[in-house]
Coordinates of C-alpha atoms in Angstrom, one line a residue:
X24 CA 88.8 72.2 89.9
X25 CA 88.6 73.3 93.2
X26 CA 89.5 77.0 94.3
X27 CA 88.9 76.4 98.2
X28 CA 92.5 77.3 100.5
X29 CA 93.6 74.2 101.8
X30 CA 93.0 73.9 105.5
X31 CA 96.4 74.8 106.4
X32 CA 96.2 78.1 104.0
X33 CA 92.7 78.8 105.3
X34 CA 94.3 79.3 108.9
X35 CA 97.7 81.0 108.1
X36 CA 95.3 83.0 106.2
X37 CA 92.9 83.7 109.4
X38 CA 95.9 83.9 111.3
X39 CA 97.4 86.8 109.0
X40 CA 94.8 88.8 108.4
X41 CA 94.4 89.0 112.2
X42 CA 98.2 89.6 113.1
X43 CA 97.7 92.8 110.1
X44 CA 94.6 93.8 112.0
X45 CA 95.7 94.1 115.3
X46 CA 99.1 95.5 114.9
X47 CA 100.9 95.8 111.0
X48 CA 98.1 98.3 110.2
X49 CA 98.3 100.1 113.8
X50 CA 101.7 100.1 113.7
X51 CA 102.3 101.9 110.0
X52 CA 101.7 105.6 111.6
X53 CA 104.3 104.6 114.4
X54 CA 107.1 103.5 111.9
X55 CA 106.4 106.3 109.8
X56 CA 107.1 108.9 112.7
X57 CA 110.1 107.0 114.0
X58 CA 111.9 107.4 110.4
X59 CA 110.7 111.1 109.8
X60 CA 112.5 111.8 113.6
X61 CA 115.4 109.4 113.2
X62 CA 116.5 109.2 109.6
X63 CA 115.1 107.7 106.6
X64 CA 117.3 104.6 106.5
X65 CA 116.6 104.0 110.8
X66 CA 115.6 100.7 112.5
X67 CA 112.4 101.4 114.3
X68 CA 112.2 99.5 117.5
X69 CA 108.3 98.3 116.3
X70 CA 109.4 95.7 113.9
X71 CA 110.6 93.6 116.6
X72 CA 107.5 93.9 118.3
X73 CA 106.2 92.8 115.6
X74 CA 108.3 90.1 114.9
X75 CA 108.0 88.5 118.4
X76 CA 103.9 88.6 117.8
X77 CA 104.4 86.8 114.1
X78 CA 106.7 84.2 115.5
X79 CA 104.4 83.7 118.5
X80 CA 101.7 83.6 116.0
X81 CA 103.4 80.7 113.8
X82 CA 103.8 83.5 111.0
X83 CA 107.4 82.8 110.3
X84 CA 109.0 81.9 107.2
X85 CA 106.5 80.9 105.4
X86 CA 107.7 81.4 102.2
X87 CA 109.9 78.2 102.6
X88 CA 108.0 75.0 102.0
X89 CA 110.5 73.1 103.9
X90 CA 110.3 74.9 106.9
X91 CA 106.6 76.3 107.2
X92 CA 104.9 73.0 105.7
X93 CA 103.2 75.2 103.4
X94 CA 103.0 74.3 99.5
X95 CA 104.1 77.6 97.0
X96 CA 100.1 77.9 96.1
X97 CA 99.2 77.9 99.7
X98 CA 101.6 80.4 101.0
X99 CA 99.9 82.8 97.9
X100 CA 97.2 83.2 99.8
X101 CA 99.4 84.8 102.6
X102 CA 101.7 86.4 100.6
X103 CA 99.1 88.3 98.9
X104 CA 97.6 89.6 102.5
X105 CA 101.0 91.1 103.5
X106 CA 100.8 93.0 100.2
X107 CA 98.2 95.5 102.0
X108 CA 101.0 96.6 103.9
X109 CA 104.2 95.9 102.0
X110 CA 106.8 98.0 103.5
X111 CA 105.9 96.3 106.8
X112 CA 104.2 93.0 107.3
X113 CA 107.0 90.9 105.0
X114 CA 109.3 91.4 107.3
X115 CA 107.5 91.5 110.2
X116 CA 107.2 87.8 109.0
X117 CA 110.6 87.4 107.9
X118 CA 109.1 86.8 104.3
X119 CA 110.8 90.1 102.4
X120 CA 113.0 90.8 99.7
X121 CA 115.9 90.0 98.8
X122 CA 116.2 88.1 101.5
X123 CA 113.8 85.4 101.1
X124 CA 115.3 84.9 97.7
X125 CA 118.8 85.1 99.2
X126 CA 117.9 82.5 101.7
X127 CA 116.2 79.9 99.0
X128 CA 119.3 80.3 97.5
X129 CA 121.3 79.9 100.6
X130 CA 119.0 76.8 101.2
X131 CA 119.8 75.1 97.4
X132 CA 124.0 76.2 97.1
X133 CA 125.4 76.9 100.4
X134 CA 128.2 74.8 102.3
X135 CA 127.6 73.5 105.6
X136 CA 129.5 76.7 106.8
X137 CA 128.3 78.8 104.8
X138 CA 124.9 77.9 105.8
X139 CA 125.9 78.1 109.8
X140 CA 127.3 81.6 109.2
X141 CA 124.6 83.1 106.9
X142 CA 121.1 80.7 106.5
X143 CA 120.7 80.3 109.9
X144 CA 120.6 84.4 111.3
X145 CA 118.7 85.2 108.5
X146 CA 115.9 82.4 108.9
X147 CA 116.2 83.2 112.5
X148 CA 115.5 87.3 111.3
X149 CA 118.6 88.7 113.2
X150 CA 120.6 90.0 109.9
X151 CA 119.4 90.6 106.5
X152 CA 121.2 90.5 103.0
X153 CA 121.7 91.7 99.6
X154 CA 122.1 90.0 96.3
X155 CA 124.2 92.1 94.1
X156 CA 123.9 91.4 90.7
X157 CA 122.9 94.4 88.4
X158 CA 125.6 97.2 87.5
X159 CA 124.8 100.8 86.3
X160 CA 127.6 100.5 83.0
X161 CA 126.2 97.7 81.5
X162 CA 122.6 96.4 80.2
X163 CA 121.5 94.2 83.4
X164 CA 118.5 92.6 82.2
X165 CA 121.2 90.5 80.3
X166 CA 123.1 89.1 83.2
X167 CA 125.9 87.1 81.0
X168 CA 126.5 91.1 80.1
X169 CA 127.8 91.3 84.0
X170 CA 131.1 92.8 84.3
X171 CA 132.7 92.6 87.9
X172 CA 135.6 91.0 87.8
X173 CA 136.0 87.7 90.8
X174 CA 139.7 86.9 89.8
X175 CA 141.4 84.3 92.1
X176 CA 144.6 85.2 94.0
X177 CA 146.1 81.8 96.0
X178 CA 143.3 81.2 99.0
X179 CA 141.3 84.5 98.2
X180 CA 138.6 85.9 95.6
X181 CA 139.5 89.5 94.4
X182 CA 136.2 91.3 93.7
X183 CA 136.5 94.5 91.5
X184 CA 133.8 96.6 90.4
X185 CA 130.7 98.5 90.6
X186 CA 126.7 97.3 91.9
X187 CA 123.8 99.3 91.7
X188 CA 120.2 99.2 92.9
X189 CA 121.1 96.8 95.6
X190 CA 118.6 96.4 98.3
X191 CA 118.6 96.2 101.5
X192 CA 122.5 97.8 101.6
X193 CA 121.2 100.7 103.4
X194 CA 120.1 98.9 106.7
X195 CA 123.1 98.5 109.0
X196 CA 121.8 95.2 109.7
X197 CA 122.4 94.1 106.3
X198 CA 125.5 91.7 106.8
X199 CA 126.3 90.1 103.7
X200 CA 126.2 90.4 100.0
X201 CA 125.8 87.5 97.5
X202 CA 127.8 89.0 95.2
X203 CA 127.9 88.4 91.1
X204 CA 131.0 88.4 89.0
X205 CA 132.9 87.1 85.8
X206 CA 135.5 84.2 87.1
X207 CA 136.3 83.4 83.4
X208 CA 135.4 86.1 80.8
X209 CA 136.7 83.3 78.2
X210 CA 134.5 80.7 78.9
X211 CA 130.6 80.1 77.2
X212 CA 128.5 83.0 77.7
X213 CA 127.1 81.1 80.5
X214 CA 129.4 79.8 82.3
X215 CA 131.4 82.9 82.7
X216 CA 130.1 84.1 86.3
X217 CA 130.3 82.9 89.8
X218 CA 128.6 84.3 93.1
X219 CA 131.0 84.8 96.3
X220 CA 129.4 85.8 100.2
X221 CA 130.9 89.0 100.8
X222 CA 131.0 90.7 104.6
X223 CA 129.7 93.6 105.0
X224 CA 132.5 94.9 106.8
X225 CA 134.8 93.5 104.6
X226 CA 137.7 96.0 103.4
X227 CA 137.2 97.9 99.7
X228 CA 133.4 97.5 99.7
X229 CA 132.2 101.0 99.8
X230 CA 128.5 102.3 99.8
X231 CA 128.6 105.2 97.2
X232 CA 124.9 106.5 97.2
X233 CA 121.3 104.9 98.2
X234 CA 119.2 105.8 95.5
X235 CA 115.3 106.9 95.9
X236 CA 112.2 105.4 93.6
X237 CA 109.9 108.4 92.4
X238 CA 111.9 110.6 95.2
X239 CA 110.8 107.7 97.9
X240 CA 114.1 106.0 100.4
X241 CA 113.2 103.0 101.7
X242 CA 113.8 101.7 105.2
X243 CA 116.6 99.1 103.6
X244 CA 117.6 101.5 101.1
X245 CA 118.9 100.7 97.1
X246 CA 122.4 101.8 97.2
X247 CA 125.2 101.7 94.9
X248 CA 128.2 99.9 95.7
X249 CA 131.9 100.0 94.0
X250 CA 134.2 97.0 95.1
X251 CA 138.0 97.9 95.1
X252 CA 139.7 95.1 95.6
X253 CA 137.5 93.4 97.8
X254 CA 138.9 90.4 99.1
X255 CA 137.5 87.3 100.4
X256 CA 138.1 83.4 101.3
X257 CA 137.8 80.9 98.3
X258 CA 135.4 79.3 101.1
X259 CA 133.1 82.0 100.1
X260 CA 132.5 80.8 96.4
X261 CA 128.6 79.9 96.2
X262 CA 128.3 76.5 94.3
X263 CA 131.3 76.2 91.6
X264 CA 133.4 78.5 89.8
X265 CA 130.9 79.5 86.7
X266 CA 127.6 78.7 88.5
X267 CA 126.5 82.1 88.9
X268 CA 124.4 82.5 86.4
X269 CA 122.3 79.2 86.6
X270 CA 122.1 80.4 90.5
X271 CA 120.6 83.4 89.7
X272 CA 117.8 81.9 87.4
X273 CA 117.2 79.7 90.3
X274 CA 117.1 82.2 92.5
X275 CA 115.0 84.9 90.5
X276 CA 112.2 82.6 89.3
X277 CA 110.8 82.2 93.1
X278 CA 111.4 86.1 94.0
X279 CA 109.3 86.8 90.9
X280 CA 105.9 85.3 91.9
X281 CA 106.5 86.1 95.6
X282 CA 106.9 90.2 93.8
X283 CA 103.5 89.0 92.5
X284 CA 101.7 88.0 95.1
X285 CA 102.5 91.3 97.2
X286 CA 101.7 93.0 94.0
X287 CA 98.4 91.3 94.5
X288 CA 97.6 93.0 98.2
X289 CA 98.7 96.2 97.1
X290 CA 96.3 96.3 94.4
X291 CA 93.8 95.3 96.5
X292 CA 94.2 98.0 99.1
X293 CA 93.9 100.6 96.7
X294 CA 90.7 99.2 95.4
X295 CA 88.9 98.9 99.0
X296 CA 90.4 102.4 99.7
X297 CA 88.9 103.5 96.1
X298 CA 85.0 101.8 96.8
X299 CA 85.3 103.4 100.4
X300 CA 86.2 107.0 99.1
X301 CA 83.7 106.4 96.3
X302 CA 80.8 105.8 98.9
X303 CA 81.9 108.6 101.2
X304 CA 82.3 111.5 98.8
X305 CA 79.9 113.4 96.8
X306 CA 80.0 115.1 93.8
X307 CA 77.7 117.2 91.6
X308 CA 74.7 116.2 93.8
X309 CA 75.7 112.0 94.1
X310 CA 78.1 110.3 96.5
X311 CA 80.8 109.0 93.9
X312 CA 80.0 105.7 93.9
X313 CA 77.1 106.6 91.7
X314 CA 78.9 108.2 89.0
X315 CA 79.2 106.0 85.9
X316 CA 82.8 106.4 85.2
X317 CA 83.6 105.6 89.2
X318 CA 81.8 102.3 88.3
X319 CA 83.9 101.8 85.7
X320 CA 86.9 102.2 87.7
X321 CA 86.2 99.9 90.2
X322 CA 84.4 97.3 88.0
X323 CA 87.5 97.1 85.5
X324 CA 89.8 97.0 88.7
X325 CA 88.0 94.0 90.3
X326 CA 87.9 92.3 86.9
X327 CA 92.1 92.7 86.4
X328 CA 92.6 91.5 89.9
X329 CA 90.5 88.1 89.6
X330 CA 92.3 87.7 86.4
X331 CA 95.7 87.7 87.8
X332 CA 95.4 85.9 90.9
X333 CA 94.0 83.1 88.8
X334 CA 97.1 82.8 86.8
X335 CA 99.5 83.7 89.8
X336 CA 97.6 80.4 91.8
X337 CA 98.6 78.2 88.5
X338 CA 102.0 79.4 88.2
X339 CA 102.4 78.7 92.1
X340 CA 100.9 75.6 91.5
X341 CA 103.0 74.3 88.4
X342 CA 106.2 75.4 90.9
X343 CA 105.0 73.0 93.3
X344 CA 104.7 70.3 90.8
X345 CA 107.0 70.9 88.1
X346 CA 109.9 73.5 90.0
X347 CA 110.3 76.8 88.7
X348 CA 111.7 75.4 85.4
X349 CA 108.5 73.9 84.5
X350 CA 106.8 77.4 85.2
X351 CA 109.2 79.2 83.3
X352 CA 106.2 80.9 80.8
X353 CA 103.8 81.6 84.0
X354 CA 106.8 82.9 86.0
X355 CA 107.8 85.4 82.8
X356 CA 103.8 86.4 82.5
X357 CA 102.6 86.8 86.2
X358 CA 106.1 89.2 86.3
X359 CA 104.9 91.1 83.6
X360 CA 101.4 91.0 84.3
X361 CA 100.8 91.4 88.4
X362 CA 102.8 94.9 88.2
X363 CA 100.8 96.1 85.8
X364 CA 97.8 95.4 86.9
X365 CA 98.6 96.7 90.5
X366 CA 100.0 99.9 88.7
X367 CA 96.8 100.2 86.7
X368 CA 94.4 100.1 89.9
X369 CA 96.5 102.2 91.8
X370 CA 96.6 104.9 89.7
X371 CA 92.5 104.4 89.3
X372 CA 92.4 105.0 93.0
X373 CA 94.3 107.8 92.8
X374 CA 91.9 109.5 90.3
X375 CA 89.0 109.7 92.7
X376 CA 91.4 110.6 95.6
X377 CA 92.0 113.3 94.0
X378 CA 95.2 115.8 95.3
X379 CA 95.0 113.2 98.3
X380 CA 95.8 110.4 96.5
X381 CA 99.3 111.7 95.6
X382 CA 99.9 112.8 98.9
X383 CA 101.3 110.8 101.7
X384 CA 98.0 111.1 104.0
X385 CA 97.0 108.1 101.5
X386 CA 99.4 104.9 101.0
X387 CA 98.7 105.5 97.1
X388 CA 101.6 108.0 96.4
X389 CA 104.2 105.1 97.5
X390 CA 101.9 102.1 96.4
X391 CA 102.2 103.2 93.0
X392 CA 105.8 104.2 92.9
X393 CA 106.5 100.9 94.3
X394 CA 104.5 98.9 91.5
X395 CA 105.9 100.9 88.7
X396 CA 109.4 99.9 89.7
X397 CA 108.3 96.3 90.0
X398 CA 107.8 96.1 86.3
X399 CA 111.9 96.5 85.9
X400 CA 113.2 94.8 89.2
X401 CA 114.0 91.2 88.5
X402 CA 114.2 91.8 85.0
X403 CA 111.7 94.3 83.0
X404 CA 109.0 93.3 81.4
X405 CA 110.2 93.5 77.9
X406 CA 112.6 90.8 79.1
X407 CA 109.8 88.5 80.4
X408 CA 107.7 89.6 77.3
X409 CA 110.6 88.3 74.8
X410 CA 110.9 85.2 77.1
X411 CA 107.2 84.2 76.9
X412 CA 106.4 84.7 73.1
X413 CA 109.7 82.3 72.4
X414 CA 108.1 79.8 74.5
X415 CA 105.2 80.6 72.3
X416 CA 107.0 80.1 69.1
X417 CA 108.1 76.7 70.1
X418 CA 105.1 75.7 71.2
X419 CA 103.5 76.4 67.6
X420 CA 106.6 74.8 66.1
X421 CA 106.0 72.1 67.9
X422 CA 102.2 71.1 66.7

């Protein structure tokens, strides 16, 4: 078994940690300032200076095996490294969510047009999206439990009802919604929804709230939307009428382990800001470092860490070999486990920063707010729990 980067991981990897180097991490204070003077939900004019550099760096989509050349285990390695700054460097890449997810799924179900008017700007980084699925009046983490209405009306879809936590709906250049629905609320459980493409601009979609995580707004924003008789070409139907929800299993599995990955850099920030406060701070007589229980911290944090990436490398592995269906327990685990993990070391790190570490001086405050709420997006973990013990159970059936 061999745990070496491939040579073309090895230099994306160079190649990243470079580009994070010499302008992501510089440029965190300046997009920071820009938001605090121009509004929360504001476009600071750095992240296209730092999307011309990534592009003229070859740091560009990378997520995509088909159009970076990079295998789902190699692309880990990067993924991981824009986790250290994970408001800013995926997108400064063009490698963020939703919209890598979006595009994948853009990639796998869209038309020819559909891919001219949509794939195409957001592969080239000049609009972003949303994927609309979860609703705040029913349990989400069930998505046959989905209750907007897409009824059709001669050449149009009619889209009625109400989407919350939606990502990304918050940044005006957010220009389309993949949008989730019941088409036939009589047919099997799982063949009841469909996904349409809906314009932003499109008349009855409204943007009710954007909602905060731990009091945070993000850049792109998590807004709630209510639909009121949206309507929208038939030419807008993603796939076939009662596809949605196989789409959105094929969509979610690859959002899942790239969630991990960047789960991955955040804990690992925390931990080299944790040894570095630990060697420069003394207590009763003793820099920290030399405390016991500070040992503990940061040995149990290293130890959680290596753990992890080992099983987020196989499940990015078994995707390159098998799909996403043939990862489906890894998937369920690293989404259950990578957030936790990252939540766990973060929160060390905040113990010997003290009242710093739950300030904003210190990316802690945000890093753990941010992992905590990555243990419900895409599903929470009791979800992925359930979904890994039945593969258990067959598995023990089965010998």
């Amino acid at each position: 078994m061999d745990f070496d980067l491939s040579p073309a991981a090895h230099d994306a990897c160079e190649r990243m940690w470079a580009f994070m180097h010499e302008h992501v991490f510089p440029a965190e204070p300046v997009w920071s300032a820009w938001l605090a003077e121009h509004g929360e939900h504001a476009h600071p004019p750095v992240m296209a200076e730092l999307k011309a550099e990534a592009r003229r760096r070859g740091l560009w989509n990378l997520f995509l095996p088909a159009r970076s050349g990079l295998s789902n285990l190699e692309y880990a390695a990067v993924a991981e490294i824009s986790g250290w700054s994970p408001v800013i460097a995926p997108e400064a890449i063009n490698c963020q969510a939703p919209d890598t997810g979006n595009m994948e799924t853009l990639e796998l179900f869209a038309t020819p047009e559909q891919r001219e008017r949509w794939l195409e700007p957001l592969l080239d980084g000049t609009i972003r999206s949303a994927f609309a699925m979860t609703e705040p009046d029913v349990a989400s983490s069930d998505a046959t439990n989905i209750a907007t209405r897409i009824e059709r009306d001669g050449d149009d879809y009619v889209v009625n009802g109400r989407k919350w936590w939606i990502t990304g709906a918050a940044d005006a250049r957010c220009e389309v919604f993949i949008v989730m629905g019941k088409t036939d609320p009589d047919a099997a459980a799982h063949r009841q929804q469909s996904m349409v493409l809906v314009p932003r601009d499109t008349p009855g979609l409204h943007i009710a709230r954007h909602l905060p995580i731990f009091g945070y707004q993000d850049q792109h924003g998590h807004s709630e939307l209510v639909l009121d008789d949206v309507r929208v070409p038939v030419a807008n139907l993603l796939g076939a009428e009662g596809d949605g929800f196989t789409i959105s299993q094929a969509r979610l599995g690859p959002g899942r382990i790239h969630h991990a990955m960047r789960a991955l850099g955040m804990a690992e920030r925390a931990l080299a800001l944790m040894v570095d406060r630990a060697r420069t701070r003394v207590a009763f007589g003793a820099p920290l470092a030399e405390q016991g229980v500070v040992q503990e911290l940061v040995a149990r944090s290293r130890i959680e860490i290596e753990q992890v990436r080992l099983l987020v490398l196989k499940t990015a592995w078994l995707i390159d070999r098998h799909g996403a269906k043939g990862a489906r327990t890894e998937i369920a685990a690293i989404k259950v486990a990578a957030p936790a993990v990252a939540t766990a070391v973060i929160d060390r790190a905040i113990e010997i920063f003290g009242g710093a570490g739950v300030s904003d001086d210190f990316p802690l405050a945000y890093f753990y707010a941010w992992a905590r709420v990555l243990r419900i997006v895409d599903g929470p973990d009791a979800v992925h729990r359930r979904t890994v013990a039945r593969e258990e159970f067959r598995r023990a059936a089965a010998r």
